[in-house]
Amino acid sequence: MAKLYFRHGTVGSAKTLNLLAVAHNYRQQGKKILLMKPNVDTRFGKERIKSRAGLEMEADILIANESSLKQEDYSGVSCILVDEVQFVTKEVIEELRRISLDFDIPVLCYGLRTDFKSYLFEGSKRLMELADSIEEVKATCHYCNRKSIMNLKHVNGLAASEGPSVELGAEEKYFPTCFKCYRREIEKAQIIRQQQTKGCETSGTDRGQRSQSKELHPLS
């Protein structure tokens, strides 16, 4: 019986590179594969699956939220590979589960487990519940040599813990971290933002006081 696989890792853990290597091996053996990706992932071109190492392939199927994968032709397919699977809906994951069983095709899904706020993505959560095999693609923390388990997002050079979960950015915007470094950077950013807010409030108060002083003591 073919299996449904979930291979997850933090940003920068070479998940897509791993996917492309598997795809290359199948094609070298003359086997037919299907490459899928969510249509919201347009960082390297809408139909391209590209790793940060520079390797790339064209996606065969773009998955939209309302996509139905039942209509696709799976005859002769030896393997299905899905990149950035965290962005698909739970319904798509359930269809991939059925495809692996009904057509006896292994389905390998690659993606993030959690968002930058530490919560499971919808697609990843359903995969954790349904996958036959769950494997971690490991990477080290951006700040130390511990294993990374968190995805840290930077906005204007500071760590962020608020905002939309689905926001595709360049490499410099997201960093793999261990939990210790993740918490430190979040807390440091909160302190800096509080100081900036107080500075703005103080500056506004000073301007208001100067304005009142001019009104009370007009120039003769």
PDB file of C-alpha atoms in Angstrom:
ATOM      1  CA  MET A   1       0.000   0.000   0.000  1.00  0.00           C
ATOM      2  CA  ALA A   2       1.348   3.422  -0.966  1.00  0.00           C
ATOM      3  CA  LYS A   3       1.847   5.928   1.837  1.00  0.00           C
ATOM      4  CA  LEU A   4       1.204   9.594   2.514  1.00  0.00           C
ATOM      5  CA  TYR A   5       4.392  11.284   3.728  1.00  0.00           C
ATOM      6  CA  PHE A   6       4.869  14.593   5.508  1.00  0.00           C
ATOM      7  CA  ARG A   7       8.424  15.905   5.485  1.00  0.00           C
ATOM      8  CA  HIS A   8       8.511  19.114   7.495  1.00  0.00           C
ATOM      9  CA  GLY A   9      11.240  21.508   8.519  1.00  0.00           C
ATOM     10  CA  THR A  10      11.856  25.138   9.367  1.00  0.00           C
ATOM     11  CA  VAL A  11      12.669  27.769   6.764  1.00  0.00           C
ATOM     12  CA  GLY A  12      16.059  27.197   5.164  1.00  0.00           C
ATOM     13  CA  SER A  13      16.147  23.461   5.906  1.00  0.00           C
ATOM     14  CA  ALA A  14      16.434  22.473   2.212  1.00  0.00           C
ATOM     15  CA  LYS A  15      12.948  20.957   2.000  1.00  0.00           C
ATOM     16  CA  THR A  16      12.461  22.005  -1.623  1.00  0.00           C
ATOM     17  CA  LEU A  17      15.983  20.852  -2.494  1.00  0.00           C
ATOM     18  CA  ASN A  18      15.080  17.461  -1.015  1.00  0.00           C
ATOM     19  CA  LEU A  19      11.870  17.367  -3.067  1.00  0.00           C
ATOM     20  CA  LEU A  20      13.702  18.218  -6.298  1.00  0.00           C
ATOM     21  CA  ALA A  21      16.328  15.552  -5.608  1.00  0.00           C
ATOM     22  CA  VAL A  22      13.605  12.916  -5.195  1.00  0.00           C
ATOM     23  CA  ALA A  23      11.922  14.122  -8.405  1.00  0.00           C
ATOM     24  CA  HIS A  24      15.246  13.934 -10.264  1.00  0.00           C
ATOM     25  CA  ASN A  25      15.852  10.366  -9.089  1.00  0.00           C
ATOM     26  CA  TYR A  26      12.431   9.203 -10.293  1.00  0.00           C
ATOM     27  CA  ARG A  27      12.869  10.875 -13.682  1.00  0.00           C
ATOM     28  CA  GLN A  28      16.358   9.428 -14.082  1.00  0.00           C
ATOM     29  CA  GLN A  29      14.738   6.011 -13.840  1.00  0.00           C
ATOM     30  CA  GLY A  30      12.239   6.949 -16.542  1.00  0.00           C
ATOM     31  CA  LYS A  31       9.317   7.099 -14.121  1.00  0.00           C
ATOM     32  CA  LYS A  32       6.421   9.532 -14.349  1.00  0.00           C
ATOM     33  CA  ILE A  33       5.880  11.934 -11.470  1.00  0.00           C
ATOM     34  CA  LEU A  34       3.510  14.804 -10.732  1.00  0.00           C
ATOM     35  CA  LEU A  35       4.811  17.975  -9.103  1.00  0.00           C
ATOM     36  CA  MET A  36       2.239  20.079  -7.253  1.00  0.00           C
ATOM     37  CA  LYS A  37       2.354  23.407  -5.410  1.00  0.00           C
ATOM     38  CA  PRO A  38      -0.179  25.927  -4.024  1.00  0.00           C
ATOM     39  CA  ASN A  39      -1.023  28.689  -6.474  1.00  0.00           C
ATOM     40  CA  VAL A  40      -0.441  31.309  -3.750  1.00  0.00           C
ATOM     41  CA  ASP A  41       3.296  30.616  -3.834  1.00  0.00           C
ATOM     42  CA  THR A  42       4.520  32.972  -6.558  1.00  0.00           C
ATOM     43  CA  ARG A  43       7.942  33.911  -5.121  1.00  0.00           C
ATOM     44  CA  PHE A  44       9.924  32.311  -7.950  1.00  0.00           C
ATOM     45  CA  GLY A  45       7.219  32.360 -10.621  1.00  0.00           C
ATOM     46  CA  LYS A  46       3.734  30.959 -10.427  1.00  0.00           C
ATOM     47  CA  GLU A  47       4.557  27.607 -12.028  1.00  0.00           C
ATOM     48  CA  ARG A  48       8.127  27.149 -10.769  1.00  0.00           C
ATOM     49  CA  ILE A  49       9.312  25.058  -7.853  1.00  0.00           C
ATOM     50  CA  LYS A  50      12.697  26.476  -6.931  1.00  0.00           C
ATOM     51  CA  SER A  51      15.110  25.863  -4.081  1.00  0.00           C
ATOM     52  CA  ARG A  52      17.308  28.539  -2.541  1.00  0.00           C
ATOM     53  CA  ALA A  53      20.271  26.553  -3.891  1.00  0.00           C
ATOM     54  CA  GLY A  54      19.094  27.479  -7.392  1.00  0.00           C
ATOM     55  CA  LEU A  55      17.681  24.161  -8.609  1.00  0.00           C
ATOM     56  CA  GLU A  56      14.197  24.351 -10.088  1.00  0.00           C
ATOM     57  CA  MET A  57      11.505  22.427 -11.953  1.00  0.00           C
ATOM     58  CA  GLU A  58       8.124  23.290 -13.399  1.00  0.00           C
ATOM     59  CA  ALA A  59       5.028  22.347 -11.432  1.00  0.00           C
ATOM     60  CA  ASP A  60       2.520  20.107 -13.197  1.00  0.00           C
ATOM     61  CA  ILE A  61      -0.457  21.109 -11.049  1.00  0.00           C
ATOM     62  CA  LEU A  62      -1.199  24.364  -9.220  1.00  0.00           C
ATOM     63  CA  ILE A  63      -3.450  23.841  -6.216  1.00  0.00           C
ATOM     64  CA  ALA A  64      -6.089  26.467  -5.410  1.00  0.00           C
ATOM     65  CA  ASN A  65      -8.234  26.462  -2.258  1.00  0.00           C
ATOM     66  CA  GLU A  66     -11.195  25.232  -4.291  1.00  0.00           C
ATOM     67  CA  SER A  67      -9.139  22.692  -6.259  1.00  0.00           C
ATOM     68  CA  SER A  68     -10.442  19.188  -6.765  1.00  0.00           C
ATOM     69  CA  LEU A  69      -7.638  16.760  -7.456  1.00  0.00           C
ATOM     70  CA  LYS A  70     -10.083  13.966  -8.266  1.00  0.00           C
ATOM     71  CA  GLN A  71     -10.296  15.059 -11.913  1.00  0.00           C
ATOM     72  CA  GLU A  72      -6.584  14.620 -12.643  1.00  0.00           C
ATOM     73  CA  ASP A  73      -5.214  11.698 -14.656  1.00  0.00           C
ATOM     74  CA  TYR A  74      -3.019   9.550 -12.414  1.00  0.00           C
ATOM     75  CA  SER A  75      -2.467   6.648 -14.804  1.00  0.00           C
ATOM     76  CA  GLY A  76       1.169   5.618 -14.936  1.00  0.00           C
ATOM     77  CA  VAL A  77       2.210   8.015 -12.156  1.00  0.00           C
ATOM     78  CA  SER A  78       4.865   6.573  -9.850  1.00  0.00           C
ATOM     79  CA  CYS A  79       4.986   9.389  -7.302  1.00  0.00           C
ATOM     80  CA  ILE A  80       3.290  12.687  -6.388  1.00  0.00           C
ATOM     81  CA  LEU A  81       5.396  15.443  -4.823  1.00  0.00           C
ATOM     82  CA  VAL A  82       3.829  18.510  -3.170  1.00  0.00           C
ATOM     83  CA  ASP A  83       5.870  21.603  -2.264  1.00  0.00           C
ATOM     84  CA  GLU A  84       4.873  24.267   0.329  1.00  0.00           C
ATOM     85  CA  VAL A  85       2.056  22.006   1.466  1.00  0.00           C
ATOM     86  CA  GLN A  86       1.341  24.141   4.549  1.00  0.00           C
ATOM     87  CA  PHE A  87      -0.585  26.563   2.323  1.00  0.00           C
ATOM     88  CA  VAL A  88      -3.217  24.070   1.121  1.00  0.00           C
ATOM     89  CA  THR A  89      -6.535  23.417   2.857  1.00  0.00           C
ATOM     90  CA  LYS A  90      -7.396  20.410   4.974  1.00  0.00           C
ATOM     91  CA  GLU A  91      -9.761  19.280   2.198  1.00  0.00           C
ATOM     92  CA  VAL A  92      -6.846  19.078  -0.244  1.00  0.00           C
ATOM     93  CA  ILE A  93      -4.884  16.997   2.277  1.00  0.00           C
ATOM     94  CA  GLU A  94      -7.831  14.621   2.575  1.00  0.00           C
ATOM     95  CA  GLU A  95      -7.922  14.269  -1.220  1.00  0.00           C
ATOM     96  CA  LEU A  96      -4.196  13.502  -1.291  1.00  0.00           C
ATOM     97  CA  ARG A  97      -4.822  10.849   1.360  1.00  0.00           C
ATOM     98  CA  ARG A  98      -7.502   9.233  -0.823  1.00  0.00           C
ATOM     99  CA  ILE A  99      -5.318   9.418  -3.945  1.00  0.00           C
ATOM    100  CA  SER A 100      -2.500   7.541  -2.224  1.00  0.00           C
ATOM    101  CA  LEU A 101      -4.953   4.779  -1.310  1.00  0.00           C
ATOM    102  CA  ASP A 102      -7.217   4.642  -4.374  1.00  0.00           C
ATOM    103  CA  PHE A 103      -4.406   4.844  -6.960  1.00  0.00           C
ATOM    104  CA  ASP A 104      -1.667   3.206  -4.867  1.00  0.00           C
ATOM    105  CA  ILE A 105       0.660   6.177  -5.470  1.00  0.00           C
ATOM    106  CA  PRO A 106       3.060   7.448  -2.796  1.00  0.00           C
ATOM    107  CA  VAL A 107       2.400  11.125  -2.009  1.00  0.00           C
ATOM    108  CA  LEU A 108       5.317  13.086  -0.558  1.00  0.00           C
ATOM    109  CA  CYS A 109       4.420  16.447   0.996  1.00  0.00           C
ATOM    110  CA  TYR A 110       7.024  19.021   1.975  1.00  0.00           C
ATOM    111  CA  GLY A 111       6.419  22.137   4.039  1.00  0.00           C
ATOM    112  CA  LEU A 112       6.515  24.060   7.283  1.00  0.00           C
ATOM    113  CA  ARG A 113       4.912  22.619  10.400  1.00  0.00           C
ATOM    114  CA  THR A 114       4.112  25.907  12.160  1.00  0.00           C
ATOM    115  CA  ASP A 115       3.844  29.596  11.275  1.00  0.00           C
ATOM    116  CA  PHE A 116       5.988  32.387  12.757  1.00  0.00           C
ATOM    117  CA  LYS A 117       3.520  32.647  15.677  1.00  0.00           C
ATOM    118  CA  SER A 118       4.198  28.960  16.536  1.00  0.00           C
ATOM    119  CA  TYR A 119       0.751  27.696  15.439  1.00  0.00           C
ATOM    120  CA  LEU A 120       0.183  24.761  13.098  1.00  0.00           C
ATOM    121  CA  PHE A 121      -0.815  25.620   9.540  1.00  0.00           C
ATOM    122  CA  GLU A 122      -4.153  24.141   8.465  1.00  0.00           C
ATOM    123  CA  GLY A 123      -2.609  21.841   5.867  1.00  0.00           C
ATOM    124  CA  SER A 124       0.219  20.774   8.166  1.00  0.00           C
ATOM    125  CA  LYS A 125      -2.169  20.021  11.024  1.00  0.00           C
ATOM    126  CA  ARG A 126      -4.256  17.704   8.842  1.00  0.00           C
ATOM    127  CA  LEU A 127      -1.113  15.993   7.589  1.00  0.00           C
ATOM    128  CA  MET A 128       0.045  15.389  11.167  1.00  0.00           C
ATOM    129  CA  GLU A 129      -3.291  13.645  11.690  1.00  0.00           C
ATOM    130  CA  LEU A 130      -3.400  11.598   8.457  1.00  0.00           C
ATOM    131  CA  ALA A 131       0.148  10.920   7.254  1.00  0.00           C
ATOM    132  CA  ASP A 132       1.569   7.405   7.427  1.00  0.00           C
ATOM    133  CA  SER A 133       5.066   8.792   7.832  1.00  0.00           C
ATOM    134  CA  ILE A 134       6.148  12.081   9.436  1.00  0.00           C
ATOM    135  CA  GLU A 135       9.797  13.037   8.975  1.00  0.00           C
ATOM    136  CA  GLU A 136      11.723  16.115  10.055  1.00  0.00           C
ATOM    137  CA  VAL A 137      14.137  17.828   7.669  1.00  0.00           C
ATOM    138  CA  LYS A 138      16.601  19.264  10.167  1.00  0.00           C
ATOM    139  CA  ALA A 139      18.447  22.582  10.199  1.00  0.00           C
ATOM    140  CA  THR A 140      20.403  24.572  12.770  1.00  0.00           C
ATOM    141  CA  CYS A 141      19.315  27.776  14.491  1.00  0.00           C
ATOM    142  CA  HIS A 142      20.259  31.048  12.786  1.00  0.00           C
ATOM    143  CA  TYR A 143      21.716  32.355  16.074  1.00  0.00           C
ATOM    144  CA  CYS A 144      23.291  29.256  17.649  1.00  0.00           C
ATOM    145  CA  ASN A 145      24.053  25.618  16.822  1.00  0.00           C
ATOM    146  CA  ARG A 146      20.937  24.084  18.338  1.00  0.00           C
ATOM    147  CA  LYS A 147      18.364  22.406  16.127  1.00  0.00           C
ATOM    148  CA  SER A 148      15.857  24.878  14.704  1.00  0.00           C
ATOM    149  CA  ILE A 149      12.191  24.226  15.438  1.00  0.00           C
ATOM    150  CA  MET A 150      10.728  27.738  15.038  1.00  0.00           C
ATOM    151  CA  ASN A 151      10.247  30.135  12.125  1.00  0.00           C
ATOM    152  CA  LEU A 152      11.152  33.686  13.140  1.00  0.00           C
ATOM    153  CA  LYS A 153       9.754  36.550  11.086  1.00  0.00           C
ATOM    154  CA  HIS A 154      11.443  39.943  10.885  1.00  0.00           C
ATOM    155  CA  VAL A 155       9.602  43.169  10.059  1.00  0.00           C
ATOM    156  CA  ASN A 156      11.784  46.270   9.691  1.00  0.00           C
ATOM    157  CA  GLY A 157      14.653  44.414  11.306  1.00  0.00           C
ATOM    158  CA  LEU A 158      12.714  43.308  14.392  1.00  0.00           C
ATOM    159  CA  ALA A 159      11.166  39.961  15.281  1.00  0.00           C
ATOM    160  CA  ALA A 160       7.386  39.858  14.846  1.00  0.00           C
ATOM    161  CA  SER A 161       4.738  37.813  16.635  1.00  0.00           C
ATOM    162  CA  GLU A 162       1.634  39.327  15.030  1.00  0.00           C
ATOM    163  CA  GLY A 163       0.234  39.526  11.507  1.00  0.00           C
ATOM    164  CA  PRO A 164      -1.169  37.161   8.859  1.00  0.00           C
ATOM    165  CA  SER A 165       0.172  33.605   8.884  1.00  0.00           C
ATOM    166  CA  VAL A 166       0.273  33.350   5.090  1.00  0.00           C
ATOM    167  CA  GLU A 167       2.703  35.992   3.904  1.00  0.00           C
ATOM    168  CA  LEU A 168       5.376  34.927   1.461  1.00  0.00           C
ATOM    169  CA  GLY A 169       8.681  36.703   1.835  1.00  0.00           C
ATOM    170  CA  ALA A 170      12.269  36.579   0.720  1.00  0.00           C
ATOM    171  CA  GLU A 171      14.976  34.638   2.487  1.00  0.00           C
ATOM    172  CA  GLU A 172      16.085  37.553   4.651  1.00  0.00           C
ATOM    173  CA  LYS A 173      12.608  37.972   6.152  1.00  0.00           C
ATOM    174  CA  TYR A 174      12.330  34.574   7.863  1.00  0.00           C
ATOM    175  CA  PHE A 175      14.916  32.776   9.983  1.00  0.00           C
ATOM    176  CA  PRO A 176      15.134  29.245  11.453  1.00  0.00           C
ATOM    177  CA  THR A 177      15.626  29.330  15.228  1.00  0.00           C
ATOM    178  CA  CYS A 178      15.594  27.171  18.324  1.00  0.00           C
ATOM    179  CA  PHE A 179      12.928  28.056  20.874  1.00  0.00           C
ATOM    180  CA  LYS A 180      15.374  29.757  23.248  1.00  0.00           C
ATOM    181  CA  CYS A 181      16.608  32.181  20.580  1.00  0.00           C
ATOM    182  CA  TYR A 182      13.077  32.629  19.226  1.00  0.00           C
ATOM    183  CA  ARG A 183      11.777  33.742  22.636  1.00  0.00           C
ATOM    184  CA  ARG A 184      14.771  36.024  23.229  1.00  0.00           C
ATOM    185  CA  GLU A 185      14.344  37.798  19.876  1.00  0.00           C
ATOM    186  CA  ILE A 186      10.582  38.217  20.355  1.00  0.00           C
ATOM    187  CA  GLU A 187      11.037  39.674  23.856  1.00  0.00           C
ATOM    188  CA  LYS A 188      13.859  41.964  22.680  1.00  0.00           C
ATOM    189  CA  ALA A 189      11.697  43.261  19.823  1.00  0.00           C
ATOM    190  CA  GLN A 190       8.787  43.922  22.195  1.00  0.00           C
ATOM    191  CA  ILE A 191      11.030  46.026  24.473  1.00  0.00           C
ATOM    192  CA  ILE A 192      12.406  48.035  21.542  1.00  0.00           C
ATOM    193  CA  ARG A 193       8.908  48.692  20.168  1.00  0.00           C
ATOM    194  CA  GLN A 194       7.706  49.824  23.611  1.00  0.00           C
ATOM    195  CA  GLN A 195      10.648  52.223  23.852  1.00  0.00           C
ATOM    196  CA  GLN A 196       9.933  53.555  20.369  1.00  0.00           C
ATOM    197  CA  THR A 197       6.278  54.098  21.278  1.00  0.00           C
ATOM    198  CA  LYS A 198       7.200  55.947  24.488  1.00  0.00           C
ATOM    199  CA  GLY A 199       9.690  58.052  22.535  1.00  0.00           C
ATOM    200  CA  CYS A 200       7.004  59.062  20.046  1.00  0.00           C
ATOM    201  CA  GLU A 201       4.576  59.913  22.873  1.00  0.00           C
ATOM    202  CA  THR A 202       7.219  62.008  24.673  1.00  0.00           C
ATOM    203  CA  SER A 203       8.112  63.815  21.467  1.00  0.00           C
ATOM    204  CA  GLY A 204       4.448  64.564  20.829  1.00  0.00           C
ATOM    205  CA  THR A 205       3.995  65.893  24.380  1.00  0.00           C
ATOM    206  CA  ASP A 206       7.053  68.163  24.047  1.00  0.00           C
ATOM    207  CA  ARG A 207       5.745  69.625  20.803  1.00  0.00           C
ATOM    208  CA  GLY A 208       2.377  70.265  22.418  1.00  0.00           C
ATOM    209  CA  GLN A 209       3.965  72.026  25.398  1.00  0.00           C
ATOM    210  CA  ARG A 210       6.092  74.242  23.137  1.00  0.00           C
ATOM    211  CA  SER A 211       3.006  75.172  21.157  1.00  0.00           C
ATOM    212  CA  GLN A 212       1.113  76.124  24.330  1.00  0.00           C
ATOM    213  CA  SER A 213       4.090  78.170  25.541  1.00  0.00           C
ATOM    214  CA  LYS A 214       4.097  80.214  22.330  1.00  0.00           C
ATOM    215  CA  GLU A 215       0.391  80.917  22.743  1.00  0.00           C
ATOM    216  CA  LEU A 216       0.891  82.122  26.337  1.00  0.00           C
ATOM    217  CA  HIS A 217       3.969  84.234  25.533  1.00  0.00           C
ATOM    218  CA  PRO A 218       3.552  85.647  22.030  1.00  0.00           C
ATOM    219  CA  LEU A 219       6.426  87.556  20.495  1.00  0.00           C
ATOM    220  CA  SER A 220       6.066  91.344  20.852  1.00  0.00           C
TER     221      SER A 220
END
